[in-house]
Amino acid sequence: MPDGRHTEGPTEKCGVVGVSLDGRDAARPLYYALYALQHRGQESAGIVTHDGFQQHSHVEMGLVGDAFEEGDLDSLNGSTGIGHVRYPTAGSVDSSCAQPFSVSFKSGSLGLSHNGNLVNADEVRTELAESGHAFTSDGDTEVIAHDLARNLLEADLVRAVKRTMSRIHGSYALTITHDDTVLGLRDPQGNRPLCIGKLDDGYIITSESAAIDVLDGDLVRDVRPGELVVLGPDGDGFDSYQLVEQENTAHCFFEHVYFARPDSRIDGNLVYDVRRELGRKLWEESGVETDVVLPVPDSGRAFASGYAEAAQEDDADVEFAEGLMKNRYVGRTFIMPTQDARERAVRLKLNPIRDVVEGKTVTVIDDSIVRGTTSTQLVELLNDVGAEAVHMRIGAPAIVAPCYMGIDMASREELIAAGKDTDDIREEIDAASLSYLSIDAIAEALDESRADLCLGCVTGEYPYDIDGESTDRDVVRPTIDGAQAGVASDDD
Ligand code: AMP
């Protein structure tokens, strides 16, 4: 089994959006939607629009607020368009992978915003390169764009998308422009979220419903796994094509645990409710009576409130207190390149309030432990300010394997839980006790069966066919030639 990250090209843990409006320019609504999706990516931001004649594009490195000036938005003409925010990966920052990816082919202009990660991009890229396609980036999104452009020369839009779906394998939630038509596409197992919203004067497709809220729209529904949604040109509706059907989904549970905004509704669940429910289950499974329950802000907050509420309902004498203060101006600790810098960043980011903690037993609640930097530092900090005992409770199972589906996790050797049992980890972070949540609790809180979730990072078994890893289901990775032949007879 290979160790470490094994993605092909940079991972794309991102936010996507697409709108089609009746007459009004799409640029500003897209810009506001990208603000709502900023938590999904801070490395780059971009918008592509189409005015019926030509495509316009503006893509910059940096946060949404820095990437666009008033004039940039003014020059993005057209009432249809897509937008993208890109997640910072631990590797090099490379503007060639900033999105939306846009290009003009004989078959028209295309813009693509991608969240997720293909696991067979290298194969498809090689095959396309051999037939004369020139690539400008090593990202998997460009692979989708070239494949789709080629298929559009021979087939109508829906069939072309279907052919592309039969060649690419992995996780993708996409918004696409083909000239002034906006599409939304979710991979057959629906790994990353994607939903449809109704605006006053049009429709929106986006990663999270919070982006619909900021435009005062209404969530219509999630895009179904394997479904293509085509927005009408004047924002007058949408068509749906169920292009691929699979028995099981592979929804990423980690979206609910960590990644998505708590105010978003994903696959039928409000993320905030899920996190509180997971907190309640954490109490049921491994509650420990202490004087104080402390959330790690902000990631552990909803879990901790559910945990404390369930504890109080059981007449446990525990107090819920915001005893850790977060400095919002320190970036995500996670992406700091060295361990030393990461530790310093945790110290800068989280400061305990001595008066809340001194002389007390405390339970610290966070959503997840990845490398263990945050928990190790927190236990030490809380002991330093006089805690009598520090118990850690985590609202997710132990993360034991990398994510190939687009979440920037860590390599196997960096994951504190890889190859260890809970007591080893407890010892390493020096906590009085440590408990994770069970996988069953996650499935129950999401009201899904285990077979419908992607649990790769907590089981080491993936719902996609990844080189060198094992799968937890019957998945068939497309073979390039065979898949093409197969599609020709399966085109309708
Ligand atoms: P660590 O300090 O490496 O154990 O990471 C755990 C902390 O990082 C927790 O507070 C999580 O909320 C947060 N976290 C978990 N997953 C990610 C991720 N993919 N990117 C950034 N932060 C994360």
Short mmCIF file of C-alpha atoms and ligand atoms in Angstrom, two decimals:
data_model
loop_
_atom_site.label_atom_id
_atom_site.label_comp_id
_atom_site.label_asym_id
_atom_site.label_seq_id
_atom_site.Cartn_x
_atom_site.Cartn_y
_atom_site.Cartn_z
CA MET A 1 0.00 0.00 0.00
CA PRO A 2 1.43 3.37 -0.86
CA ASP A 3 1.96 5.76 1.95
CA GLY A 4 0.89 9.29 1.80
CA ARG A 5 -1.01 11.38 -0.60
CA HIS A 6 -1.65 9.62 -3.83
CA THR A 7 -3.76 11.97 -5.81
CA GLU A 8 -3.06 12.61 -9.43
CA GLY A 9 -2.35 16.31 -9.72
CA PRO A 10 -3.36 18.79 -7.05
CA THR A 11 -6.38 18.00 -4.90
CA GLU A 12 -9.39 20.16 -5.52
CA LYS A 13 -11.19 20.75 -2.24
CA CYS A 14 -13.24 23.65 -3.33
CA GLY A 15 -16.49 25.55 -3.63
CA VAL A 16 -18.41 25.84 -6.89
CA VAL A 17 -21.36 27.88 -8.10
CA GLY A 18 -23.25 28.55 -11.34
CA VAL A 19 -26.19 30.85 -12.10
CA SER A 20 -28.53 31.62 -14.96
CA LEU A 21 -30.53 34.84 -14.58
CA ASP A 22 -33.21 36.67 -16.46
CA GLY A 23 -31.40 39.66 -17.98
CA ARG A 24 -29.37 40.73 -14.93
CA ASP A 25 -25.58 40.29 -15.02
CA ALA A 26 -24.43 37.15 -13.23
CA ALA A 27 -21.11 38.51 -11.95
CA ARG A 28 -22.30 40.11 -8.69
CA PRO A 29 -24.53 37.25 -7.51
CA LEU A 30 -21.64 34.88 -8.29
CA TYR A 31 -19.27 37.10 -6.32
CA TYR A 32 -21.56 37.12 -3.28
CA ALA A 33 -22.03 33.37 -3.53
CA LEU A 34 -18.26 32.91 -3.57
CA TYR A 35 -18.05 34.92 -0.35
CA ALA A 36 -20.49 32.44 1.19
CA LEU A 37 -18.27 29.59 0.01
CA GLN A 38 -15.00 31.16 1.12
CA HIS A 39 -14.50 28.54 3.87
CA ARG A 40 -14.21 25.91 1.11
CA GLY A 41 -11.18 27.54 -0.44
CA GLN A 42 -8.91 30.48 0.17
CA GLU A 43 -6.16 29.97 -2.36
CA SER A 44 -7.80 31.42 -5.45
CA ALA A 45 -11.14 32.73 -6.64
CA GLY A 46 -12.61 33.17 -10.09
CA ILE A 47 -15.67 33.83 -12.21
CA VAL A 48 -16.45 32.98 -15.83
CA THR A 49 -19.50 34.52 -17.53
CA HIS A 50 -20.98 34.37 -21.01
CA ASP A 51 -22.92 37.20 -22.65
CA GLY A 52 -24.39 35.20 -25.53
CA PHE A 53 -21.50 36.07 -27.83
CA GLN A 54 -18.35 35.55 -25.87
CA GLN A 55 -16.94 34.23 -22.64
CA HIS A 56 -15.40 36.49 -19.98
CA SER A 57 -13.10 35.30 -17.25
CA HIS A 58 -11.41 36.70 -14.17
CA VAL A 59 -9.39 34.37 -11.94
CA GLU A 60 -6.92 35.51 -9.28
CA MET A 61 -4.94 34.03 -6.44
CA GLY A 62 -6.16 34.99 -2.98
CA LEU A 63 -9.39 35.52 -1.09
CA VAL A 64 -12.61 36.52 -2.85
CA GLY A 65 -12.42 40.05 -1.43
CA ASP A 66 -8.88 40.50 -2.79
CA ALA A 67 -9.33 38.74 -6.12
CA PHE A 68 -11.95 41.11 -7.56
CA GLU A 69 -12.10 44.85 -7.93
CA GLU A 70 -15.26 46.70 -8.91
CA GLY A 71 -14.01 47.05 -12.50
CA ASP A 72 -13.36 43.31 -12.79
CA LEU A 73 -16.98 42.59 -11.97
CA ASP A 74 -18.15 45.27 -14.43
CA SER A 75 -16.26 43.62 -17.26
CA LEU A 76 -17.75 40.17 -16.56
CA ASN A 77 -20.76 40.62 -18.82
CA GLY A 78 -23.60 38.19 -19.28
CA SER A 79 -26.47 36.74 -17.31
CA THR A 80 -24.99 33.23 -17.07
CA GLY A 81 -21.79 32.16 -15.39
CA ILE A 82 -19.93 30.04 -12.88
CA GLY A 83 -17.55 30.71 -10.00
CA HIS A 84 -14.98 28.85 -7.95
CA VAL A 85 -12.95 29.12 -4.76
CA ARG A 86 -9.98 26.82 -4.42
CA TYR A 87 -8.69 25.21 -1.27
CA PRO A 88 -5.09 25.75 -0.26
CA THR A 89 -3.16 22.54 -0.57
CA ALA A 90 0.00 21.77 1.33
CA GLY A 91 1.99 21.71 -1.89
CA SER A 92 3.06 24.56 -4.09
CA VAL A 93 0.67 27.38 -4.83
CA ASP A 94 0.16 27.24 -8.55
CA SER A 95 -1.98 29.70 -10.47
CA SER A 96 -2.27 27.29 -13.42
CA CYS A 97 -4.73 25.31 -11.31
CA ALA A 98 -6.86 28.28 -10.26
CA GLN A 99 -10.42 28.01 -11.56
CA PRO A 100 -12.87 28.23 -13.28
CA PHE A 101 -10.86 26.58 -16.00
CA SER A 102 -11.92 28.20 -19.27
CA VAL A 103 -11.12 27.44 -22.85
CA SER A 104 -12.53 27.85 -26.36
CA PHE A 105 -12.73 24.87 -28.64
CA LYS A 106 -14.20 24.28 -32.08
CA SER A 107 -17.23 23.00 -30.22
CA GLY A 108 -17.71 26.31 -28.36
CA SER A 109 -16.40 27.84 -25.17
CA LEU A 110 -16.27 25.91 -21.93
CA GLY A 111 -15.82 26.96 -18.33
CA LEU A 112 -15.44 24.41 -15.52
CA SER A 113 -15.49 24.69 -11.73
CA HIS A 114 -14.63 21.44 -10.00
CA ASN A 115 -14.87 20.24 -6.43
CA GLY A 116 -13.49 16.78 -5.84
CA ASN A 117 -10.72 14.70 -7.25
CA LEU A 118 -10.51 12.24 -10.13
CA VAL A 119 -8.54 9.09 -9.43
CA ASN A 120 -7.92 8.19 -13.08
CA ALA A 121 -7.00 11.63 -14.42
CA ASP A 122 -3.52 10.51 -15.49
CA GLU A 123 -4.90 7.74 -17.68
CA VAL A 124 -7.42 10.00 -19.37
CA ARG A 125 -4.84 12.78 -19.78
CA THR A 126 -2.34 10.41 -21.40
CA GLU A 127 -4.92 9.15 -23.81
CA LEU A 128 -6.05 12.67 -24.73
CA ALA A 129 -2.46 13.89 -25.08
CA GLU A 130 -1.73 11.00 -27.45
CA SER A 131 -4.60 12.12 -29.62
CA GLY A 132 -3.23 15.66 -29.82
CA HIS A 133 -4.70 17.56 -26.86
CA ALA A 134 -2.23 20.03 -25.30
CA PHE A 135 -2.54 20.63 -21.55
CA THR A 136 -1.64 23.79 -19.68
CA SER A 137 -1.92 22.42 -16.12
CA ASP A 138 -1.50 19.13 -14.31
CA GLY A 139 -4.97 19.44 -12.76
CA ASP A 140 -7.76 16.95 -13.33
CA THR A 141 -10.29 19.67 -14.23
CA GLU A 142 -8.53 20.39 -17.49
CA VAL A 143 -8.75 16.69 -18.29
CA ILE A 144 -12.54 16.86 -17.93
CA ALA A 145 -12.64 20.01 -20.10
CA HIS A 146 -10.66 18.41 -22.95
CA ASP A 147 -12.63 15.21 -22.85
CA LEU A 148 -15.92 17.09 -22.89
CA ALA A 149 -14.76 19.36 -25.73
CA ARG A 150 -13.84 16.34 -27.80
CA ASN A 151 -17.17 14.66 -27.14
CA LEU A 152 -19.03 17.85 -28.04
CA LEU A 153 -17.62 17.61 -31.57
CA GLU A 154 -19.53 14.36 -32.07
CA ALA A 155 -22.54 14.51 -29.78
CA ASP A 156 -25.08 16.88 -28.29
CA LEU A 157 -24.47 18.35 -24.88
CA VAL A 158 -26.19 15.70 -22.78
CA ARG A 159 -24.63 12.77 -24.65
CA ALA A 160 -21.23 14.43 -24.57
CA VAL A 161 -21.44 14.80 -20.78
CA LYS A 162 -22.55 11.19 -20.48
CA ARG A 163 -19.56 10.00 -22.49
CA THR A 164 -17.22 12.03 -20.33
CA MET A 165 -18.82 10.56 -17.20
CA SER A 166 -18.11 7.09 -18.50
CA ARG A 167 -14.40 7.86 -18.79
CA ILE A 168 -13.67 9.76 -15.60
CA HIS A 169 -13.59 8.03 -12.24
CA GLY A 170 -13.55 9.68 -8.85
CA SER A 171 -15.21 12.48 -7.05
CA TYR A 172 -16.65 15.48 -8.85
CA ALA A 173 -19.24 18.15 -8.21
CA LEU A 174 -19.03 20.45 -11.21
CA THR A 175 -20.57 23.64 -12.48
CA ILE A 176 -19.94 24.09 -16.18
CA THR A 177 -20.65 26.73 -18.81
CA HIS A 178 -20.97 25.67 -22.41
CA ASP A 179 -21.34 29.02 -24.14
CA ASP A 180 -24.29 30.58 -22.28
CA THR A 181 -25.68 27.30 -20.93
CA VAL A 182 -24.96 26.51 -17.28
CA LEU A 183 -24.74 22.90 -16.11
CA GLY A 184 -24.35 21.17 -12.77
CA LEU A 185 -23.01 17.62 -12.55
CA ARG A 186 -22.46 15.32 -9.59
CA ASP A 187 -20.49 12.10 -9.76
CA PRO A 188 -22.46 8.84 -9.72
CA GLN A 189 -21.78 8.31 -6.02
CA GLY A 190 -22.44 11.92 -5.03
CA ASN A 191 -19.27 12.27 -3.01
CA ARG A 192 -19.15 16.07 -2.81
CA PRO A 193 -22.25 18.19 -2.18
CA LEU A 194 -24.11 20.09 -4.89
CA CYS A 195 -27.56 21.65 -4.72
CA ILE A 196 -30.03 23.68 -6.77
CA GLY A 197 -31.62 26.93 -5.63
CA LYS A 198 -34.32 29.24 -6.94
CA LEU A 199 -33.57 32.96 -7.02
CA ASP A 200 -36.02 35.78 -7.68
CA ASP A 201 -34.94 36.00 -11.29
CA GLY A 202 -33.22 32.71 -12.01
CA TYR A 203 -31.58 29.53 -10.75
CA ILE A 204 -28.35 28.67 -8.97
CA ILE A 205 -26.35 25.45 -8.60
CA THR A 206 -23.80 25.45 -5.81
CA SER A 207 -21.79 23.38 -3.34
CA GLU A 208 -23.66 24.59 -0.27
CA SER A 209 -27.09 26.00 0.39
CA ALA A 210 -25.59 28.85 2.46
CA ALA A 211 -24.66 30.42 -0.90
CA ILE A 212 -28.33 30.30 -1.92
CA ASP A 213 -29.32 31.94 1.38
CA VAL A 214 -27.03 34.94 0.86
CA LEU A 215 -28.76 35.61 -2.45
CA ASP A 216 -32.15 35.44 -0.70
CA GLY A 217 -33.03 32.34 -2.70
CA ASP A 218 -34.67 29.06 -1.74
CA LEU A 219 -33.08 25.64 -1.75
CA VAL A 220 -34.94 23.50 -4.31
CA ARG A 221 -33.10 20.21 -3.73
CA ASP A 222 -29.74 18.45 -3.88
CA VAL A 223 -28.38 17.46 -7.27
CA ARG A 224 -28.71 13.67 -7.33
CA PRO A 225 -25.67 11.46 -7.67
CA GLY A 226 -25.12 10.84 -11.41
CA GLU A 227 -27.48 13.65 -12.36
CA LEU A 228 -26.85 16.40 -14.91
CA VAL A 229 -28.82 19.62 -14.34
CA VAL A 230 -29.09 22.09 -17.22
CA LEU A 231 -30.26 25.59 -16.37
CA GLY A 232 -32.56 27.34 -18.85
CA PRO A 233 -30.91 30.30 -20.62
CA ASP A 234 -33.06 33.04 -19.06
CA GLY A 235 -33.21 31.64 -15.58
CA ASP A 236 -36.62 30.21 -16.35
CA GLY A 237 -36.10 26.71 -14.99
CA PHE A 238 -33.91 23.64 -15.25
CA ASP A 239 -33.85 20.25 -16.94
CA SER A 240 -32.67 17.12 -15.23
CA TYR A 241 -30.97 14.09 -16.82
CA GLN A 242 -30.20 11.08 -14.66
CA LEU A 243 -27.19 9.96 -16.69
CA VAL A 244 -25.80 7.26 -14.43
CA GLU A 245 -27.47 5.32 -11.66
CA GLN A 246 -25.61 3.40 -9.00
CA GLU A 247 -26.97 1.37 -6.17
CA ASN A 248 -25.06 3.13 -3.43
CA THR A 249 -23.94 6.66 -2.82
CA ALA A 250 -20.60 7.62 -1.28
CA HIS A 251 -21.42 10.84 0.51
CA CYS A 252 -18.45 12.31 2.34
CA PHE A 253 -19.29 12.31 6.06
CA PHE A 254 -16.43 14.70 6.73
CA GLU A 255 -18.35 17.50 5.00
CA HIS A 256 -20.78 17.30 7.93
CA VAL A 257 -18.12 16.83 10.57
CA TYR A 258 -15.76 19.58 9.56
CA PHE A 259 -15.82 21.05 6.12
CA ALA A 260 -19.24 22.50 5.35
CA ARG A 261 -20.82 25.52 7.00
CA PRO A 262 -23.16 24.59 9.86
CA ASP A 263 -25.90 26.68 8.24
CA SER A 264 -25.84 24.60 5.05
CA ARG A 265 -28.23 21.78 4.28
CA ILE A 266 -26.52 18.87 2.55
CA ASP A 267 -28.25 15.76 1.23
CA GLY A 268 -31.28 16.45 3.38
CA ASN A 269 -29.47 17.27 6.63
CA LEU A 270 -28.78 20.62 8.24
CA VAL A 271 -25.08 20.45 9.10
CA TYR A 272 -25.61 22.23 12.43
CA ASP A 273 -28.19 19.64 13.52
CA VAL A 274 -25.89 16.80 12.48
CA ARG A 275 -23.02 18.20 14.53
CA ARG A 276 -25.21 18.66 17.60
CA GLU A 277 -26.57 15.15 17.20
CA LEU A 278 -23.03 13.79 16.91
CA GLY A 279 -22.21 15.64 20.13
CA ARG A 280 -25.19 14.00 21.84
CA LYS A 281 -24.06 10.60 20.63
CA LEU A 282 -20.56 11.31 21.87
CA TRP A 283 -22.00 11.80 25.35
CA GLU A 284 -24.06 8.60 25.04
CA GLU A 285 -21.07 6.57 23.87
CA SER A 286 -18.29 7.93 26.04
CA GLY A 287 -19.54 10.70 28.33
CA VAL A 288 -17.29 11.49 31.26
CA GLU A 289 -18.40 13.64 34.17
CA THR A 290 -16.16 16.68 34.52
CA ASP A 291 -16.64 20.16 35.90
CA VAL A 292 -16.52 21.90 32.53
CA VAL A 293 -17.17 21.06 28.87
CA LEU A 294 -15.00 23.20 26.58
CA PRO A 295 -15.56 23.44 22.82
CA VAL A 296 -12.58 23.96 20.55
CA PRO A 297 -13.73 27.06 18.66
CA ASP A 298 -15.18 27.02 16.09
CA SER A 299 -14.92 23.45 14.86
CA GLY A 300 -16.06 21.79 18.11
CA ARG A 301 -18.76 24.22 19.14
CA ALA A 302 -21.93 22.52 17.85
CA PHE A 303 -20.63 19.11 18.99
CA ALA A 304 -19.93 20.46 22.47
CA SER A 305 -23.34 22.07 22.84
CA GLY A 306 -25.04 18.77 21.88
CA TYR A 307 -22.74 16.87 24.24
CA ALA A 308 -23.38 19.21 27.18
CA GLU A 309 -27.11 19.27 26.53
CA ALA A 310 -27.30 15.46 26.54
CA ALA A 311 -25.14 15.35 29.68
CA GLN A 312 -27.41 17.83 31.47
CA GLU A 313 -30.49 15.84 30.43
CA ASP A 314 -28.84 12.88 32.15
CA ASP A 315 -28.48 15.06 35.26
CA ALA A 316 -24.71 15.17 34.96
CA ASP A 317 -23.31 18.11 36.86
CA VAL A 318 -21.36 19.68 33.98
CA GLU A 319 -20.99 23.28 32.97
CA PHE A 320 -20.66 24.35 29.32
CA ALA A 321 -18.11 27.16 29.04
CA GLU A 322 -16.32 28.96 26.24
CA GLY A 323 -12.97 28.61 27.96
CA LEU A 324 -10.86 28.67 24.82
CA MET A 325 -10.66 31.88 22.85
CA LYS A 326 -9.87 31.90 19.19
CA ASN A 327 -7.87 34.53 17.37
CA ARG A 328 -9.69 34.78 14.06
CA TYR A 329 -6.83 36.45 12.28
CA VAL A 330 -4.54 33.45 12.35
CA GLY A 331 -4.90 31.30 9.23
CA ARG A 332 -5.69 27.61 9.30
CA THR A 333 -3.01 25.87 11.35
CA PHE A 334 -3.29 22.92 9.19
CA ILE A 335 -1.52 24.20 6.15
CA MET A 336 1.58 25.51 7.90
CA PRO A 337 4.51 23.80 6.24
CA THR A 338 6.52 22.74 9.30
CA GLN A 339 5.50 21.11 12.55
CA ASP A 340 7.17 23.89 14.53
CA ALA A 341 5.16 26.55 12.68
CA ARG A 342 1.98 24.53 13.16
CA GLU A 343 2.52 24.35 16.92
CA ARG A 344 3.19 28.08 17.12
CA ALA A 345 0.05 28.72 15.08
CA VAL A 346 -2.13 26.67 17.46
CA ARG A 347 -0.71 28.68 20.38
CA LEU A 348 -1.47 31.95 18.59
CA LYS A 349 -4.89 30.77 17.56
CA LEU A 350 -6.24 29.32 20.81
CA ASN A 351 -5.82 30.82 24.26
CA PRO A 352 -7.39 29.30 27.38
CA ILE A 353 -9.14 31.48 29.95
CA ARG A 354 -7.38 30.58 33.17
CA ASP A 355 -10.31 31.46 35.43
CA VAL A 356 -12.63 29.01 33.63
CA VAL A 357 -10.20 26.13 33.85
CA GLU A 358 -8.02 26.45 36.94
CA GLY A 359 -8.57 23.70 39.51
CA LYS A 360 -11.27 22.03 37.37
CA THR A 361 -11.59 18.80 35.46
CA VAL A 362 -12.38 19.60 31.82
CA THR A 363 -13.67 17.79 28.74
CA VAL A 364 -12.40 19.32 25.52
CA ILE A 365 -14.54 18.66 22.46
CA ASP A 366 -13.34 18.92 18.88
CA ASP A 367 -14.62 17.56 15.60
CA SER A 368 -11.54 15.61 14.56
CA ILE A 369 -7.92 14.82 15.21
CA VAL A 370 -5.72 14.73 12.13
CA ARG A 371 -2.03 15.10 12.94
CA GLY A 372 -2.71 15.58 16.63
CA THR A 373 -1.08 19.00 16.79
CA THR A 374 -4.17 20.80 18.11
CA SER A 375 -5.06 18.25 20.80
CA THR A 376 -1.49 17.83 22.02
CA GLN A 377 -1.06 21.57 22.35
CA LEU A 378 -4.43 22.04 23.98
CA VAL A 379 -3.84 19.42 26.66
CA GLU A 380 -0.51 21.05 27.47
CA LEU A 381 -1.99 24.57 27.52
CA LEU A 382 -4.88 23.57 29.75
CA ASN A 383 -2.56 21.77 32.14
CA ASP A 384 -0.35 24.88 32.21
CA VAL A 385 -3.25 27.05 33.35
CA GLY A 386 -4.10 24.68 36.16
CA ALA A 387 -6.65 22.15 34.83
CA GLU A 388 -6.85 19.13 37.14
CA ALA A 389 -7.52 16.68 34.34
CA VAL A 390 -8.06 17.10 30.59
CA HIS A 391 -10.32 14.62 28.79
CA MET A 392 -10.61 14.73 24.99
CA ARG A 393 -13.80 13.76 23.16
CA ILE A 394 -13.83 13.76 19.37
CA GLY A 395 -16.96 13.97 17.20
CA ALA A 396 -15.60 11.70 14.46
CA PRO A 397 -13.90 8.31 14.28
CA ALA A 398 -10.10 8.19 14.26
CA ILE A 399 -8.67 9.32 10.92
CA VAL A 400 -6.38 6.51 9.88
CA ALA A 401 -5.95 6.94 6.13
CA PRO A 402 -5.58 9.75 3.61
CA CYS A 403 -8.38 11.29 1.59
CA TYR A 404 -8.11 10.87 -2.17
CA MET A 405 -11.47 12.47 -2.77
CA GLY A 406 -10.32 16.04 -2.35
CA ILE A 407 -10.03 16.84 1.35
CA ASP A 408 -6.56 18.02 2.22
CA MET A 409 -5.99 15.70 5.14
CA ALA A 410 -2.43 14.45 5.56
CA SER A 411 -0.34 11.48 4.49
CA ARG A 412 -0.53 8.21 6.40
CA GLU A 413 2.72 8.83 8.23
CA GLU A 414 1.50 12.25 9.38
CA LEU A 415 -1.83 10.99 10.73
CA ILE A 416 -1.52 10.46 14.48
CA ALA A 417 -4.05 7.60 14.45
CA ALA A 418 -2.63 5.60 11.52
CA GLY A 419 -1.64 2.17 12.83
CA LYS A 420 -2.30 3.05 16.47
CA ASP A 421 -5.01 2.26 18.96
CA THR A 422 -6.83 4.90 20.98
CA ASP A 423 -4.75 4.36 24.10
CA ASP A 424 -1.49 4.94 22.20
CA ILE A 425 -2.93 8.19 20.89
CA ARG A 426 -4.18 9.20 24.34
CA GLU A 427 -0.68 8.71 25.65
CA GLU A 428 0.83 10.69 22.82
CA ILE A 429 -1.43 13.69 23.35
CA ASP A 430 -1.10 13.21 27.13
CA ALA A 431 -4.85 13.43 27.86
CA ALA A 432 -6.47 11.90 30.97
CA SER A 433 -8.80 10.05 28.59
CA LEU A 434 -9.61 10.07 24.89
CA SER A 435 -12.64 8.81 22.97
CA TYR A 436 -13.66 9.01 19.35
CA LEU A 437 -17.16 8.64 17.99
CA SER A 438 -18.16 5.36 16.32
CA ILE A 439 -18.81 5.03 12.59
CA ASP A 440 -22.31 3.75 13.39
CA ALA A 441 -23.10 6.97 15.25
CA ILE A 442 -22.12 8.96 12.14
CA ALA A 443 -24.35 6.82 9.92
CA GLU A 444 -27.26 7.16 12.36
CA ALA A 445 -26.92 10.92 12.68
CA LEU A 446 -26.91 11.26 8.89
CA ASP A 447 -29.74 8.75 8.57
CA GLU A 448 -27.74 6.85 5.95
CA SER A 449 -26.45 3.31 5.85
CA ARG A 450 -22.69 2.83 6.09
CA ALA A 451 -22.78 1.53 2.52
CA ASP A 452 -23.91 4.96 1.32
CA LEU A 453 -21.04 6.89 2.90
CA CYS A 454 -17.43 7.44 1.89
CA LEU A 455 -15.56 6.24 4.98
CA GLY A 456 -12.13 5.96 3.36
CA CYS A 457 -10.31 8.18 5.88
CA VAL A 458 -11.63 6.24 8.89
CA THR A 459 -11.53 2.68 7.51
CA GLY A 460 -8.80 2.78 4.83
CA GLU A 461 -11.31 1.30 2.38
CA TYR A 462 -12.56 3.53 -0.37
CA PRO A 463 -15.68 3.71 -2.54
CA TYR A 464 -13.55 4.38 -5.64
CA ASP A 465 -10.92 2.21 -7.28
CA ILE A 466 -7.66 3.85 -6.20
CA ASP A 467 -4.28 2.40 -7.16
CA GLY A 468 -2.75 0.55 -4.24
CA GLU A 469 -5.76 0.94 -1.91
CA SER A 470 -8.66 -1.37 -1.21
CA THR A 471 -12.30 -0.65 -1.92
CA ASP A 472 -15.35 -1.27 0.25
CA ARG A 473 -17.68 -2.02 -2.66
CA ASP A 474 -17.94 -3.32 -6.16
CA VAL A 475 -16.56 -0.42 -8.15
CA VAL A 476 -15.36 -0.66 -11.70
CA ARG A 477 -12.82 1.83 -12.89
CA PRO A 478 -13.44 2.69 -16.54
CA THR A 479 -10.91 1.38 -19.00
CA ILE A 480 -10.30 4.11 -21.51
CA ASP A 481 -10.95 2.20 -24.74
CA GLY A 482 -13.57 -0.13 -23.36
CA ALA A 483 -15.53 2.68 -21.78
CA GLN A 484 -15.69 4.58 -25.04
CA ALA A 485 -16.95 1.55 -26.89
CA GLY A 486 -19.44 0.87 -24.13
CA VAL A 487 -20.82 4.37 -24.32
CA ALA A 488 -21.33 4.27 -28.07
CA SER A 489 -23.96 1.56 -27.62
CA ASP A 490 -25.30 3.11 -24.42
CA ASP A 491 -25.68 6.63 -25.71
CA ASP A 492 -29.36 7.29 -25.24
P1 AMP B 1 -4.65 18.41 13.92
O1 AMP B 1 -4.22 19.55 14.75
O2 AMP B 1 -3.68 18.12 12.81
O3 AMP B 1 -4.98 17.16 14.70
O4 AMP B 1 -5.99 18.83 13.16
C1 AMP B 1 -7.18 18.86 13.85
C2 AMP B 1 -7.79 20.22 13.78
O5 AMP B 1 -7.83 20.67 12.43
C3 AMP B 1 -9.21 20.17 14.27
O6 AMP B 1 -9.44 21.29 15.11
C4 AMP B 1 -10.06 20.24 13.02
O7 AMP B 1 -11.18 21.06 13.23
C5 AMP B 1 -9.16 20.82 11.97
N1 AMP B 1 -9.23 20.09 10.69
C6 AMP B 1 -9.66 18.86 10.45
N2 AMP B 1 -9.57 18.55 9.14
C7 AMP B 1 -9.07 19.61 8.52
C8 AMP B 1 -8.74 19.93 7.16
N3 AMP B 1 -8.94 19.06 6.18
N4 AMP B 1 -8.23 21.15 6.90
C9 AMP B 1 -8.03 22.04 7.89
N5 AMP B 1 -8.32 21.79 9.19
C10 AMP B 1 -8.83 20.61 9.52
#
